[in-house]
């Protein structure tokens, strides 16, 4: 009796096919399975411009086979019966034996971490031995006040991002200074973990507030706040981050914290 095929191609649409493989192929070991699937993908790309695979999110072996067969991870398809990880290879993707092709493959599945850039802007009373006051924003989408800043866009410098965010949110042009603090934030409230980067925004006259033009969609208002007011208005981890950034600025603290600690 002839051996049954271990892979199957199904048409998704013109030029696009989906590859699947049987459990007996996996039983041979993932490396042996990769040899088979890689050949089938290469053969399919002769006649189609895209070959994709969808594997269970919890199936580490299937994900390994898809990856090392040259299929790039594209994302997760959420399903009620269990999420599927989507992989694909296009006919014009760089060959895996080329440095650019192999780097692109690695880049598709290696972990990525969200970065949030914020600016520590102070009033210049801090230069007269007074308690520092820090510029906080009252946000439209949450009760807690926060430092100005936001998410760093893909392929954007964090230092450029924080300057952009301050301009977009507050209508201010403030040159970002040195990095004061790197603060890792664990998963919280539906968010994945992230790295917070706090840059020095310098000391400014209190009249800076008069120049603020809040972005209505995100910012209700902004104010210079004492540390006691920071403790009252901001989330506890934000308050810790601000105190840690101030200590770093003064040269008395660390430059790395986790949730402000």
PDB file of N, CA and C in Angstrom, residues 16 22 25 42 65 67 69 97 123 173 181 188 193 206 210 217 234 239 248:
ATOM      1  N   UNK A  16      -3.083  31.769  -3.445  1.00  0.00           N
ATOM      2  CA  UNK A  16      -2.828  31.545  -2.018  1.00  0.00           C
ATOM      3  C   UNK A  16      -3.267  30.140  -1.638  1.00  0.00           C
ATOM      4  N   UNK A  22       0.260  16.178   8.929  1.00  0.00           N
ATOM      5  CA  UNK A  22      -0.380  15.196   9.796  1.00  0.00           C
ATOM      6  C   UNK A  22       0.460  14.926  11.037  1.00  0.00           C
ATOM      7  N   UNK A  25       3.684  12.849  10.733  1.00  0.00           N
ATOM      8  CA  UNK A  25       4.887  13.547  10.301  1.00  0.00           C
ATOM      9  C   UNK A  25       5.575  14.174  11.508  1.00  0.00           C
ATOM     10  N   UNK A  42       8.387  25.273  -0.797  1.00  0.00           N
ATOM     11  CA  UNK A  42       9.145  25.735  -1.963  1.00  0.00           C
ATOM     12  C   UNK A  42       8.457  25.322  -3.260  1.00  0.00           C
ATOM     13  N   UNK A  65       7.996  23.893  13.625  1.00  0.00           N
ATOM     14  CA  UNK A  65       8.044  23.366  12.258  1.00  0.00           C
ATOM     15  C   UNK A  65       7.729  24.479  11.259  1.00  0.00           C
ATOM     16  N   UNK A  67       8.043  27.704  11.593  1.00  0.00           N
ATOM     17  CA  UNK A  67       9.110  28.717  11.569  1.00  0.00           C
ATOM     18  C   UNK A  67      10.308  28.240  10.769  1.00  0.00           C
ATOM     19  N   UNK A  69      10.582  25.988   8.673  1.00  0.00           N
ATOM     20  CA  UNK A  69      10.294  25.699   7.269  1.00  0.00           C
ATOM     21  C   UNK A  69      10.309  26.971   6.438  1.00  0.00           C
ATOM     22  N   UNK A  97      18.908  31.359   3.049  1.00  0.00           N
ATOM     23  CA  UNK A  97      20.370  31.302   3.087  1.00  0.00           C
ATOM     24  C   UNK A  97      21.010  32.666   2.840  1.00  0.00           C
ATOM     25  N   UNK A 123       8.992  72.790  37.228  1.00  0.00           N
ATOM     26  CA  UNK A 123       9.018  74.240  37.269  1.00  0.00           C
ATOM     27  C   UNK A 123      10.348  74.678  37.880  1.00  0.00           C
ATOM     28  N   UNK A 173       6.815  72.816  22.611  1.00  0.00           N
ATOM     29  CA  UNK A 173       8.053  72.333  22.009  1.00  0.00           C
ATOM     30  C   UNK A 173       9.118  72.322  23.093  1.00  0.00           C
ATOM     31  N   UNK A 181      15.557  57.499  33.447  1.00  0.00           N
ATOM     32  CA  UNK A 181      15.077  56.270  34.080  1.00  0.00           C
ATOM     33  C   UNK A 181      14.541  55.307  33.036  1.00  0.00           C
ATOM     34  N   UNK A 188      -0.561  44.536  33.245  1.00  0.00           N
ATOM     35  CA  UNK A 188      -1.484  45.205  34.158  1.00  0.00           C
ATOM     36  C   UNK A 188      -2.737  45.630  33.413  1.00  0.00           C
ATOM     37  N   UNK A 193       3.308  43.595  29.255  1.00  0.00           N
ATOM     38  CA  UNK A 193       4.380  44.345  29.908  1.00  0.00           C
ATOM     39  C   UNK A 193       4.978  45.356  28.939  1.00  0.00           C
ATOM     40  N   UNK A 206       6.765  78.793  35.656  1.00  0.00           N
ATOM     41  CA  UNK A 206       5.387  78.333  35.861  1.00  0.00           C
ATOM     42  C   UNK A 206       4.481  78.786  34.723  1.00  0.00           C
ATOM     43  N   UNK A 210       0.611  78.302  30.779  1.00  0.00           N
ATOM     44  CA  UNK A 210      -0.236  79.178  29.967  1.00  0.00           C
ATOM     45  C   UNK A 210      -0.107  78.886  28.482  1.00  0.00           C
ATOM     46  N   UNK A 217      -8.758  65.154  22.536  1.00  0.00           N
ATOM     47  CA  UNK A 217      -9.092  63.729  22.532  1.00  0.00           C
ATOM     48  C   UNK A 217      -8.456  62.986  23.694  1.00  0.00           C
ATOM     49  N   UNK A 234      -1.843  60.637  40.844  1.00  0.00           N
ATOM     50  CA  UNK A 234      -1.300  59.638  39.927  1.00  0.00           C
ATOM     51  C   UNK A 234      -1.442  58.229  40.504  1.00  0.00           C
ATOM     52  N   UNK A 239       3.671  57.431  40.556  1.00  0.00           N
ATOM     53  CA  UNK A 239       4.284  58.246  41.608  1.00  0.00           C
ATOM     54  C   UNK A 239       5.672  57.723  41.953  1.00  0.00           C
ATOM     55  N   UNK A 248      17.217  60.055  40.205  1.00  0.00           N
ATOM     56  CA  UNK A 248      18.231  59.856  39.169  1.00  0.00           C
ATOM     57  C   UNK A 248      18.760  61.194  38.687  1.00  0.00           C
TER      58      UNK A 248
END
